[in-house]
Short mmCIF file of C-alpha atoms in Angstrom, two decimals:
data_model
loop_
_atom_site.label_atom_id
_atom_site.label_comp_id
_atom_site.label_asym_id
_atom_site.label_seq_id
_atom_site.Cartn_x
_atom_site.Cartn_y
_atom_site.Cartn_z
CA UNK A 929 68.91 78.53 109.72
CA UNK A 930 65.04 78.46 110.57
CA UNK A 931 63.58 79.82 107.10
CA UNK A 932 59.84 79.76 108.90
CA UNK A 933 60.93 82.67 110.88
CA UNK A 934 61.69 86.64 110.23
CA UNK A 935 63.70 88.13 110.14
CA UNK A 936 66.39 85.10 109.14
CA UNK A 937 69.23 84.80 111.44
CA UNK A 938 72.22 83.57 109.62
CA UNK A 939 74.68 81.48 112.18
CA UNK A 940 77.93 83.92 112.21
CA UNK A 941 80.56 80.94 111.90
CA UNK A 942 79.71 81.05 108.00
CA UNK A 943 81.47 83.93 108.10
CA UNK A 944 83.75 83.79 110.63
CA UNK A 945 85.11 80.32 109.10
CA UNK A 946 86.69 81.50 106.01
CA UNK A 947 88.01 84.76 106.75
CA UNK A 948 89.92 83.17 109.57
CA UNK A 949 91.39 80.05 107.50
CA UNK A 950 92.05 82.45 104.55
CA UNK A 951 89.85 80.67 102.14
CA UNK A 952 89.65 82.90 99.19
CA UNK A 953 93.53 84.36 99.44
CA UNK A 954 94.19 80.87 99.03
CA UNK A 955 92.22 80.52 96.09
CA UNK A 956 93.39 83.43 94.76
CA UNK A 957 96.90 82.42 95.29
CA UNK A 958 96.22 79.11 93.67
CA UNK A 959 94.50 80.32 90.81
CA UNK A 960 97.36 83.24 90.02
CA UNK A 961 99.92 80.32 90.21
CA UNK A 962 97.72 78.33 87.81
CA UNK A 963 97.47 80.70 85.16
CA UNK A 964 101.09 81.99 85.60
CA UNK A 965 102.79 78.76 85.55
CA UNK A 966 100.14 76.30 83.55
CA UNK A 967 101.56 73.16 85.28
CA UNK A 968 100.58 70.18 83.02
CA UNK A 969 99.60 68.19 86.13
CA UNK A 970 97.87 71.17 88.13
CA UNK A 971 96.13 69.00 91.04
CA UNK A 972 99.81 67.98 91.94
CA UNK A 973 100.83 71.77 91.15
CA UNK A 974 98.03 72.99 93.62
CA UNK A 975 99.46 70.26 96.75
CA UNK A 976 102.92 71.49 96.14
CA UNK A 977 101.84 75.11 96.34
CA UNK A 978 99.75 74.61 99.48
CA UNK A 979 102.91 73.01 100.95
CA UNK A 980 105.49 75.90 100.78
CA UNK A 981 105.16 78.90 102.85
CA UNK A 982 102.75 81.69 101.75
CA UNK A 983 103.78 84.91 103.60
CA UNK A 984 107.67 84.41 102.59
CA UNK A 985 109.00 87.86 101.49
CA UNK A 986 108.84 88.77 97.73
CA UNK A 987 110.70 92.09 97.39
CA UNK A 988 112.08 94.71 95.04
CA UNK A 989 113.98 97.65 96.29
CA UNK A 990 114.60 100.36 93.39
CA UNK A 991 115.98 103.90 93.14
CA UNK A 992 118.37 106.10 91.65
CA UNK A 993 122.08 105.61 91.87
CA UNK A 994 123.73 106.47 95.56
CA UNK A 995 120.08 106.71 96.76
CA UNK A 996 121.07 103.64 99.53
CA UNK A 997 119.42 100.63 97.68
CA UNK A 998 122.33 98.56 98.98
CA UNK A 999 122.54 99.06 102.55
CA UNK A 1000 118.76 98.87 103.25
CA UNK A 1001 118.65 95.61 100.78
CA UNK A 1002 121.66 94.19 103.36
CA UNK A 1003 119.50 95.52 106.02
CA UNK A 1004 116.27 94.74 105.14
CA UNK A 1005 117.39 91.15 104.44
CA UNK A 1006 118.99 90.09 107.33
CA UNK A 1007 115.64 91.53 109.30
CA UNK A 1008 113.55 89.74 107.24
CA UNK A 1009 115.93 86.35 106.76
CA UNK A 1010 115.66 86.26 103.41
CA UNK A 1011 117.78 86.06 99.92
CA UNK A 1012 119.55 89.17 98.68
CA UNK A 1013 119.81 89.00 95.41
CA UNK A 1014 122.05 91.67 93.25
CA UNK A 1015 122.83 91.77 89.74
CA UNK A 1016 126.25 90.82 90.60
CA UNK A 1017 125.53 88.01 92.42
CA UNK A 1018 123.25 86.49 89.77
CA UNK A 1019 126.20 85.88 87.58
CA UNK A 1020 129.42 85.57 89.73
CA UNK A 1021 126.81 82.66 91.36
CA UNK A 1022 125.38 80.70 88.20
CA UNK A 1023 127.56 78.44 85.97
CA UNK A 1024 124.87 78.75 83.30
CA UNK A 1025 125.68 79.44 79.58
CA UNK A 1026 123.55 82.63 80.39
CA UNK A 1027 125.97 83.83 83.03
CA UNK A 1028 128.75 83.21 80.94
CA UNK A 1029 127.21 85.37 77.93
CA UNK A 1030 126.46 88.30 80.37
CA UNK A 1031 129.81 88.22 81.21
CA UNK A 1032 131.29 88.68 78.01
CA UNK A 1033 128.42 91.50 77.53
CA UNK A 1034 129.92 93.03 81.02
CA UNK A 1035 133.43 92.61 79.46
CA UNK A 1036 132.80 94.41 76.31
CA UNK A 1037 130.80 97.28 78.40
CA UNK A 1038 127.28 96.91 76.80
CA UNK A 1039 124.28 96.30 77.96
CA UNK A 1040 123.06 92.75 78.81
CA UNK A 1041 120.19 91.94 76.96
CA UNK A 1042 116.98 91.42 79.01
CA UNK A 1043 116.44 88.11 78.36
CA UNK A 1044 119.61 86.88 79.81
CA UNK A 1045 118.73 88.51 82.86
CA UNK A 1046 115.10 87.05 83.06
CA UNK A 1047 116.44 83.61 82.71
CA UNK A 1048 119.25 83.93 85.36
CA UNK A 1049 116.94 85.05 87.76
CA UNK A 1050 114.53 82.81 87.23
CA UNK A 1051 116.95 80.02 87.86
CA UNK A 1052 118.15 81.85 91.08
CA UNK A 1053 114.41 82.17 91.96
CA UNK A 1054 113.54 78.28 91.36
CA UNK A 1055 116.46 77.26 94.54
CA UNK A 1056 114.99 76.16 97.51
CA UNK A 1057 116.12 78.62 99.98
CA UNK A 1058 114.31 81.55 97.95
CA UNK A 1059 111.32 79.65 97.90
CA UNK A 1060 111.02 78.47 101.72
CA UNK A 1061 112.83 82.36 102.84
CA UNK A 1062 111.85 84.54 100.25
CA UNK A 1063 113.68 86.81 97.89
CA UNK A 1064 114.59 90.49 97.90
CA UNK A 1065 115.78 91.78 94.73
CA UNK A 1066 118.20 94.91 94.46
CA UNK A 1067 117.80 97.66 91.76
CA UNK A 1068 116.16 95.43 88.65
CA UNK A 1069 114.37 96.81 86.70
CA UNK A 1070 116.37 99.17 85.19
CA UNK A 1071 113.74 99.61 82.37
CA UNK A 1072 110.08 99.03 81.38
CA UNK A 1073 111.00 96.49 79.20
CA UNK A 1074 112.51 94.28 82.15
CA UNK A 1075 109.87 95.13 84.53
CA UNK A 1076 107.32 93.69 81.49
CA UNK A 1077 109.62 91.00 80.96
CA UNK A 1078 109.27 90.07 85.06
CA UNK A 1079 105.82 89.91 85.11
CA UNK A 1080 105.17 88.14 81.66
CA UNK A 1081 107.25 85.69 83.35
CA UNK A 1082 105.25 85.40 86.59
CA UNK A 1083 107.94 87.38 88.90
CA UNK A 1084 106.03 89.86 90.70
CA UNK A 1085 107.05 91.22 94.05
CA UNK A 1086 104.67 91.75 97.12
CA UNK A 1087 106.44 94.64 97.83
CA UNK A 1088 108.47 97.19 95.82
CA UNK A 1089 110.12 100.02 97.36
CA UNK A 1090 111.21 103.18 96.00
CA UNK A 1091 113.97 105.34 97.68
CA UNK A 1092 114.10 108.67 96.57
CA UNK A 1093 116.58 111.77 96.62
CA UNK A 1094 117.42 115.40 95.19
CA UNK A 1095 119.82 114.58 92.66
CA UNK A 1096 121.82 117.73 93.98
CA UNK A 1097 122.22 115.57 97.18
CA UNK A 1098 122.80 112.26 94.83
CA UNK A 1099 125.84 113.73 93.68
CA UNK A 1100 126.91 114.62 96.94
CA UNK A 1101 126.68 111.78 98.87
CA UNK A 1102 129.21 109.71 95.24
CA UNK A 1103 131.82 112.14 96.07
CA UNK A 1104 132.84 109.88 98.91
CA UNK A 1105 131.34 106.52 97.92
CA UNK A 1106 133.66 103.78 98.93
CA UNK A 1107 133.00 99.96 98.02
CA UNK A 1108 135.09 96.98 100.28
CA UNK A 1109 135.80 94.61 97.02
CA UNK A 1110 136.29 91.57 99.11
CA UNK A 1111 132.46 91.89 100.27
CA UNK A 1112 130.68 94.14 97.83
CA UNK A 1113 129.74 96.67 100.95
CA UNK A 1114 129.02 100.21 100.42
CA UNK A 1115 129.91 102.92 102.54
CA UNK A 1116 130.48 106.76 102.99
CA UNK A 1117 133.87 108.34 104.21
CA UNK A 1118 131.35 110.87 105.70
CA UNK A 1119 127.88 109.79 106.23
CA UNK A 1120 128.58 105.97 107.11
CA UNK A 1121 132.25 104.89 107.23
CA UNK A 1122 132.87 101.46 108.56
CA UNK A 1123 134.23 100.34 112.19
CA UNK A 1124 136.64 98.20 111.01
CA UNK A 1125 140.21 99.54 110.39
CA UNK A 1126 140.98 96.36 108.33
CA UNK A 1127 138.12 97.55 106.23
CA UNK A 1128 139.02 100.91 106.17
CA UNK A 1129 142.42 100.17 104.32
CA UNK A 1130 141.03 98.23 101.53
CA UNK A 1131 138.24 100.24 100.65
CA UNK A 1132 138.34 101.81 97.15
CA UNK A 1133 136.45 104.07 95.10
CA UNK A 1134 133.49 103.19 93.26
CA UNK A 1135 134.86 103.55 89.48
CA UNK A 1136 130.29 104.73 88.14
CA UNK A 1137 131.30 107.60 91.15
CA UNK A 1138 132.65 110.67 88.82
CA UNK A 1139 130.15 113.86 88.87
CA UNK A 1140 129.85 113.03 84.64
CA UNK A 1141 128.82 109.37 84.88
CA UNK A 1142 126.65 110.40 87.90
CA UNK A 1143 124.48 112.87 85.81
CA UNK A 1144 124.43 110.38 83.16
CA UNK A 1145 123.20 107.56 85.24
CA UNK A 1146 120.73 110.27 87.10
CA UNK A 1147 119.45 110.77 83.70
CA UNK A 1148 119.47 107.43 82.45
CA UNK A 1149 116.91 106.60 85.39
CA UNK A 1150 114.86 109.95 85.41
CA UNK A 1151 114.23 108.66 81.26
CA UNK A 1152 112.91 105.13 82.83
CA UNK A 1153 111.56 105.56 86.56
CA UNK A 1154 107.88 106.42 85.49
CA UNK A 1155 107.97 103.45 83.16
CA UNK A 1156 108.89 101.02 85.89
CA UNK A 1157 106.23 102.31 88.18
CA UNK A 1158 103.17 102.17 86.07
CA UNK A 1159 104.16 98.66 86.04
CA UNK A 1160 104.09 98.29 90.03
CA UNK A 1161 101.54 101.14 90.48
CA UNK A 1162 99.51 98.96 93.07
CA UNK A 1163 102.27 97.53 95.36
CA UNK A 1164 105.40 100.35 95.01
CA UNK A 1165 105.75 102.60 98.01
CA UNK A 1166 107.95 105.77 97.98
CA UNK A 1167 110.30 106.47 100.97
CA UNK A 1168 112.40 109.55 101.27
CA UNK A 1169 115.89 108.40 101.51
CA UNK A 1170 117.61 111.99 102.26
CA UNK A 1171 117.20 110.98 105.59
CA UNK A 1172 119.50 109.45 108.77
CA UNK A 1173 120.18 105.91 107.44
CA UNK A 1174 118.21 104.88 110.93
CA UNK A 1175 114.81 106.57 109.68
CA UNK A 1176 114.78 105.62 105.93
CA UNK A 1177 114.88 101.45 107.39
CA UNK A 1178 112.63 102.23 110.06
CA UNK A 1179 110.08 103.31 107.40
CA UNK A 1180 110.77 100.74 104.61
CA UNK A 1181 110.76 98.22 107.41
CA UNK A 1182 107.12 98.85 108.14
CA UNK A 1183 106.02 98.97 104.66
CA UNK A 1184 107.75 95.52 104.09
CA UNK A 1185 105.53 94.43 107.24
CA UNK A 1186 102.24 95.54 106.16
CA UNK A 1187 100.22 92.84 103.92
CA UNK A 1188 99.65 93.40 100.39
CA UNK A 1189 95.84 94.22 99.75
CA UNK A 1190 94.07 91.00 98.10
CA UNK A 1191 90.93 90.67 95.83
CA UNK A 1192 89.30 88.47 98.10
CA UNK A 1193 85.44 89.28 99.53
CA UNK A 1194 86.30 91.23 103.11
CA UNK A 1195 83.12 92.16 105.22
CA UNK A 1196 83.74 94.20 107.89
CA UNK A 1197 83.33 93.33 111.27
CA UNK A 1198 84.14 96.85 113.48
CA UNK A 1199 84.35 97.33 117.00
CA UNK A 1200 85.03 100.71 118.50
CA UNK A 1201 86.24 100.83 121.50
CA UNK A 1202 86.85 104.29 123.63
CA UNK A 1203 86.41 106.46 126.39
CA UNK A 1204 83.32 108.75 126.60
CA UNK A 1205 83.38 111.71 124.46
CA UNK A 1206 86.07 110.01 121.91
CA UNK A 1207 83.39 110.29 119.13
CA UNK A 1208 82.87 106.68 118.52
CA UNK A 1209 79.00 107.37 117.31
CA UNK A 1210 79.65 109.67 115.15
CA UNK A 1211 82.33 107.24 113.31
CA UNK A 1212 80.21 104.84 113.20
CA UNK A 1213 77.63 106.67 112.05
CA UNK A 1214 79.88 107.80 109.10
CA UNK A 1215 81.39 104.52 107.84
CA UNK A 1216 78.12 102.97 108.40
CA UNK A 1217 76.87 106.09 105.47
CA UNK A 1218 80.16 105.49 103.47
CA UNK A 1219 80.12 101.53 103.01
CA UNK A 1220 76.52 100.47 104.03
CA UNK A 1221 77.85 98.86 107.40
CA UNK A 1222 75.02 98.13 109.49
CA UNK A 1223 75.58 100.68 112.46
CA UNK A 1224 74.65 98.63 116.08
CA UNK A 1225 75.11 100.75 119.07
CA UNK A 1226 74.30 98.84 122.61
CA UNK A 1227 72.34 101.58 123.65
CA UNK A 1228 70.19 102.20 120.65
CA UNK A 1229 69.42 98.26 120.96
CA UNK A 1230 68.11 98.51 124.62
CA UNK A 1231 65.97 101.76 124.19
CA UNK A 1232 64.63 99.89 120.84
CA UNK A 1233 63.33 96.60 122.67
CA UNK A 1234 62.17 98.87 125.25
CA UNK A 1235 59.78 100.90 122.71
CA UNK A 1236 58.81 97.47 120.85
CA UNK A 1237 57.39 96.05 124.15
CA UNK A 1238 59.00 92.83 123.47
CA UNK A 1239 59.50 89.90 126.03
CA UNK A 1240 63.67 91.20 126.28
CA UNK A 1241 61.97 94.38 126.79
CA UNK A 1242 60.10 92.98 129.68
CA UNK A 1243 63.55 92.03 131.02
CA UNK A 1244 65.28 95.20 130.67
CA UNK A 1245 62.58 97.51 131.52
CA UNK A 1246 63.55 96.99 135.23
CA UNK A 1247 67.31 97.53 135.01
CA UNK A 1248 66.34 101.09 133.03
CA UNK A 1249 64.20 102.28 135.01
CA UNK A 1250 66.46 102.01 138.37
CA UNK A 1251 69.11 103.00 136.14
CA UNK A 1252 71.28 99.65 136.37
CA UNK A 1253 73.30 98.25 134.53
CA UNK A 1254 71.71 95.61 132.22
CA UNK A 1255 72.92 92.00 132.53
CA UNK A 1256 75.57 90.90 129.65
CA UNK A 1257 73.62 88.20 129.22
CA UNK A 1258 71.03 90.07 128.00
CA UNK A 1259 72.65 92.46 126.22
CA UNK A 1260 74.16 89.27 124.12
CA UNK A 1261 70.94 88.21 123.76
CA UNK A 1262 69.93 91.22 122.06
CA UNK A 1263 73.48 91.47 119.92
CA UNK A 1264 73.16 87.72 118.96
CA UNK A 1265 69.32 88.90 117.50
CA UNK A 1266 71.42 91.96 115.63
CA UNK A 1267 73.92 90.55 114.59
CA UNK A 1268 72.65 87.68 112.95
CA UNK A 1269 70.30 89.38 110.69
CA UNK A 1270 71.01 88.83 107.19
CA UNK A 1271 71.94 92.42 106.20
CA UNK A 1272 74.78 92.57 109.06
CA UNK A 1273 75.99 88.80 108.11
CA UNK A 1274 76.08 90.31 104.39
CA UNK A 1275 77.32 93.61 104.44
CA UNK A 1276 78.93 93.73 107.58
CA UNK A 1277 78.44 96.22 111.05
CA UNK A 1278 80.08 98.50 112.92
CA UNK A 1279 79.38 97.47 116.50
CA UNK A 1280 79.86 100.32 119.72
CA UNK A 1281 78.56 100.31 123.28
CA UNK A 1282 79.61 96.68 123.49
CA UNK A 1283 82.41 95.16 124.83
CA UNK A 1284 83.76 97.11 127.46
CA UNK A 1285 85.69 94.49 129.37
CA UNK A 1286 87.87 91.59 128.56
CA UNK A 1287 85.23 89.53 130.04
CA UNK A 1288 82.48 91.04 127.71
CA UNK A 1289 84.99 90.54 124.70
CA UNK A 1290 84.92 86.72 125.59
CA UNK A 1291 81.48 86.38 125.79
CA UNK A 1292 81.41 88.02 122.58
CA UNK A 1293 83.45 85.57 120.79
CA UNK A 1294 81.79 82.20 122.21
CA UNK A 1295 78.53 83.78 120.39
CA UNK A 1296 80.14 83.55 117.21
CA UNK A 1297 80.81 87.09 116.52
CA UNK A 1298 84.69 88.21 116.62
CA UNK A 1299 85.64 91.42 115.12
CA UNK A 1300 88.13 91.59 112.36
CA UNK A 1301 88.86 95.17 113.36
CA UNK A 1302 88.88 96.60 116.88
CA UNK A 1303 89.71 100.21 117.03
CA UNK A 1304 90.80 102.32 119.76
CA UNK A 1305 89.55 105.87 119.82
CA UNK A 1306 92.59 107.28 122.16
CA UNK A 1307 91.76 111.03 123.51
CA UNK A 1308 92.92 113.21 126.26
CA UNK A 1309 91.36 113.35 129.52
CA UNK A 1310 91.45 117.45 129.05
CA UNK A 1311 89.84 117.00 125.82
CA UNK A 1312 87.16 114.47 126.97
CA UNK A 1313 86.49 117.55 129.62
CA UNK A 1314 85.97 120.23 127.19
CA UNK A 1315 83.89 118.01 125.25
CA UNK A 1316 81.57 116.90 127.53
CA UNK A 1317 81.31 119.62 130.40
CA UNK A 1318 80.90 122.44 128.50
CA UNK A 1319 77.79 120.49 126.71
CA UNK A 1320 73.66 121.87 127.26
CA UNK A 1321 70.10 121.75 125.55
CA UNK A 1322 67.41 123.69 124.81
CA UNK A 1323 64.52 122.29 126.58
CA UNK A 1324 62.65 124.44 124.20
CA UNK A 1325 63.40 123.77 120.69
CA UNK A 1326 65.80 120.87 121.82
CA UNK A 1327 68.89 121.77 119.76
CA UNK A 1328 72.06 120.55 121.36
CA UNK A 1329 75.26 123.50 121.63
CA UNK A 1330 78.52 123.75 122.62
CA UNK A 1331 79.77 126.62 124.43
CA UNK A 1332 83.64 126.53 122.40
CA UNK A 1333 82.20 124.44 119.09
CA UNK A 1334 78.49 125.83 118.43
CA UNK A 1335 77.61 128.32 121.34
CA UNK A 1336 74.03 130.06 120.61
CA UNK A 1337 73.37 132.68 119.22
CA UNK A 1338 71.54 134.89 121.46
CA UNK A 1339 71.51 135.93 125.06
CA UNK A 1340 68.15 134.25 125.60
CA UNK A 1341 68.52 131.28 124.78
CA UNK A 1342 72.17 130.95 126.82
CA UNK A 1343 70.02 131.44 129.64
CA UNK A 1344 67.73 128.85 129.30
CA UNK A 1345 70.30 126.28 128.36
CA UNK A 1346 70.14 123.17 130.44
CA UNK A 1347 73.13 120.46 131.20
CA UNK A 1348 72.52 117.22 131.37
CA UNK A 1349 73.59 115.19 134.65
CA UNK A 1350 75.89 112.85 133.08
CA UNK A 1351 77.99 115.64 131.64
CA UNK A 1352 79.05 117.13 135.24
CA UNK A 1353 82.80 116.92 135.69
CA UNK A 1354 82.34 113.97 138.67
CA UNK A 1355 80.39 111.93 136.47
CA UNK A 1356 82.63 111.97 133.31
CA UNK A 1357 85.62 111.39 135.52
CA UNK A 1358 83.70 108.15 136.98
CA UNK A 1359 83.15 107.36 133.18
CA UNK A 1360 86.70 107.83 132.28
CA UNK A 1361 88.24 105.81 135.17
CA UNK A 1362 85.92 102.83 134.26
CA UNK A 1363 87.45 102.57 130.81
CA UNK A 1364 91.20 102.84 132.22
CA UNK A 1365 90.16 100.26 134.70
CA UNK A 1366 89.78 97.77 131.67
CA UNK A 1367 91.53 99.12 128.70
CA UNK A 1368 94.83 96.99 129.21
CA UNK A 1369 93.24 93.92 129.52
CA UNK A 1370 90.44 94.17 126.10
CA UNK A 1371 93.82 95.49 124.32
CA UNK A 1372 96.01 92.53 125.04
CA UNK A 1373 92.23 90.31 124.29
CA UNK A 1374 91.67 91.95 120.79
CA UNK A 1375 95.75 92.08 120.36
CA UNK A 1376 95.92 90.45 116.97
CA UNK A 1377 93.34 92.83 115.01
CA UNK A 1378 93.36 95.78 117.32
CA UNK A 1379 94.70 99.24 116.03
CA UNK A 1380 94.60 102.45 117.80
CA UNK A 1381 94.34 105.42 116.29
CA UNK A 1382 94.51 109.90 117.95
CA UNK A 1383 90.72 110.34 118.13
CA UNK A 1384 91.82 113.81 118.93
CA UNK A 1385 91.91 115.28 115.72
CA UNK A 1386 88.47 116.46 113.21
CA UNK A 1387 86.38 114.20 113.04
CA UNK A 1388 87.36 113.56 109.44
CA UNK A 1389 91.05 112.82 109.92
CA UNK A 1390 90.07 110.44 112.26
CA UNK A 1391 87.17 108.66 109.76
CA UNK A 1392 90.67 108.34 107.41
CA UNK A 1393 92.24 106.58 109.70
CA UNK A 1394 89.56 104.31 110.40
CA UNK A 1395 89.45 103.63 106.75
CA UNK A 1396 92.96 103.01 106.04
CA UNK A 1397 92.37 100.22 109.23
CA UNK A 1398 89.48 98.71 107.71
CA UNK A 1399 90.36 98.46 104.39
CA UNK A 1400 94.27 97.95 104.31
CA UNK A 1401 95.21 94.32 105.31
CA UNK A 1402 96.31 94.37 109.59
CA UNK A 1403 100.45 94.24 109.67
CA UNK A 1404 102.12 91.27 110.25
CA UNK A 1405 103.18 90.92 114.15
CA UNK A 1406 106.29 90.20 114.71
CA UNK A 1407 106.96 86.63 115.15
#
């Protein structure tokens, strides 16, 4: 960094380095595990930590009774390859003195205490194939208490999910709950009956199934739900589960995929990338507004060296005035200037205009500057039309209408309204086919951290779903 010069131009891989390594998640992680665990040898702790495998699943699936918290924990697990853990299991499982007390709780019909509980899944938790899989944990908590007791002891999911039901439909669905004792599966002599006959014949009802314990259980969780949650307020998602079995995974299936959100420092780096007329300046003009992004648009760069008579200026001028093309070179030249300024290094930018080809991408990223978003504004060709065609001017006051959106007000000035070449219906079809020709091949580029979103929608549905892009964690790709 030359501090002789202005403005200073900060080199981007400062940046770039630790987002992409995961620096500060990983000092995060380290520093949770610290205080959770308080190892009394904690550099050993931290190389033991760093060894084991970060993004292993850490899940909770609750919900009320006959809501399906079974079959999408057997589902969900086998997807995700990891341990299913039940209540059940937990005991039948350990050899512990614990298991044996909560067996003679079970025995008697009371409740286990919560500390029992705690301790045998802790154990459970501390085997090696829940630590290099991951864990998903079926219907615990049943109470505040236990959810308190979970976290006090440094058990806190990644992911919770919460199926929910009518109760009128809860009630239903026990009427013909069936449980295969050999295997602990659940099914439904209606909804989901199994294929087997060999299972058929030794299914038998499940004995908590009568309408009177159902209300009682239904009540027993209405009493404690809210509780629970206010303990996983930041991580629980709700699904509806009155849905075809198919639907209800597909849904808790992508929240399981999506990354938790982190405290660690996240500047934005934003490309938009879309045909003509998909709005992209106007986004970017908005989340540069809502979170201080500096807002760098290709062709506000150009038309700015052009006014500063600078000696890139002197190199574009030529290209502009035969209305070329300007060199990528040059047009990296003037992002690399941009770009590097300490206000876009430090709060981040919002970048459109620039790339438009796979090639341009490339060139991009050997700068130094690689986007940690890339967002596709998709629209209709129609739409694109109607947005652009049916555009004019006054050349009098210079206000800017629409004939659908913001046609004028008077006859007079209808009839002086002038369009502008580039919005004639052969030269926004050129414009549109020149994006097609490339799109594929910048979407496989930008693969890993591109998203694309319906850009044909009000402007400010689209802005929230830019948003939930830039500021959610990107979803793990399938491996």
């Amino acid at each position: 960094m030359d501090q002789t010069k202005k403005p200073l131009l900060i080199p981007p891989e400062f940046a770039n380095y630790a987002q992409k390594h995961g620096i500060f998640q990983t000092y995060e992680r380290l520093l949770s595990k610290l205080i959770i665990e308080q190892p009394s040898d904690p550099l050993t702790f931290m190389i033991e930590t760093l060894k084991q495998e970060e993004n292993v699943p850490e899940i909770i699936i609750g919900g009320p009774p006959a809501a399906g918290k079974r079959t999408m924990a057997v589902m969900a697990s086998r997807h995700l390859e990891c341990v299913h853990i039940t209540m059940e299991n937990l005991i039948n499982e350990s050899d512990s003195k614990d298991a044996n007390k909560a067996k003679e709780y079970m025995n008697a019909k009371q409740s286990v205490p919560t500390h029992i509980w705690i301790n045998l899944l802790k154990e459970r938790l501390q085997n090696k194939d829940c630590i290099s899989k991951g864990w998903l944990l079926e219907g615990f908590p049943h109470t505040r208490e236990q959810a308190l007791a979970l976290q006090s002891e440094g058990i806190i999911p990644k992911h919770f999910v919460l199926l929910e039901c009518p109760d009128t439909v809860l009630v239903e669905r026990v009427m013909g709950k069936r449980i295969d004792p050999e295997t602990g599966d659940v099914y439904h002599t209606t909804f989901d009956p199994p294929s087997e006959p060999e299972v058929v014949s030794r299914l038998i009802p499940d004995p908590k199934s009568a309408e009177k314990v159902m209300i009682e259980r239904l009540m027993e969780y209405h009493r404690h739900i809210n509780g629970i949650l206010s303990c996983y307020e930041k991580i629980y998602k709700t699904v509806n589960a009155d849905q075809p079995k198919a639907d209800v995974f597909s849904q808790v299936l992508a929240y399981l995929k999506s990354n938790p959100r982190t405290n660690a420092p996240h500047t934005p780096r934003v490309v938009l990338l879309g045909p003509t007329g998909c709005g992209k300046s106007v986004q970017a003009e908005l989340l540069a507004s809502k979170y201080n992004l500096v807002n760098v648009s290709c062709v506000e760069l150009i038309k700015q060296c052009l006014v500063d008579d600078s000696k890139i200026g002197e190199i574009v001028r030529p290209y502009v005035e035969r209305k070329m093309l300007v060199p990528d070179d040059t047009v990296l030249q003037l992002l690399r200037s941009r770009l590097s300024q300490l206000d876009a290094v430090t709060k981040g930018w919002v970048l459109h205009g620039f790339p438009k080809t796979r090639e341009q991408g490339e060139a991009l990223s050997r700068a130094g500057f690689e986007p940690n978003r890339v967002i596709f504004m998709d629209v209709p060709n129609d739409t694109i039309l109607e947005r652009l065609s049916l555009r004019s001017m006054d050349p009098i006051t210079g206000e800017r209408y629409h004939l659908i959106y913001n046609p004028p007000r008077t006859v007079e000035v209808r009839e002086r309204l002038e369009r502008s070449p580039k919005d004639e219906e052969d030269s926004i079809n050129q414009r549109i086919a020149q994006y097609q020709a490339y799109v594929d091949d910048i979407s496989e580029y930008y693969e890993d951290v591109g998203q694309h979103i319906n850009a044909d929608q009000d402007i400010h549905t689209v802005m929230e779903c830019i948003e939930s892009i830039i500021v959610n964690p990107l979803p793990r790709k399938e491996q």
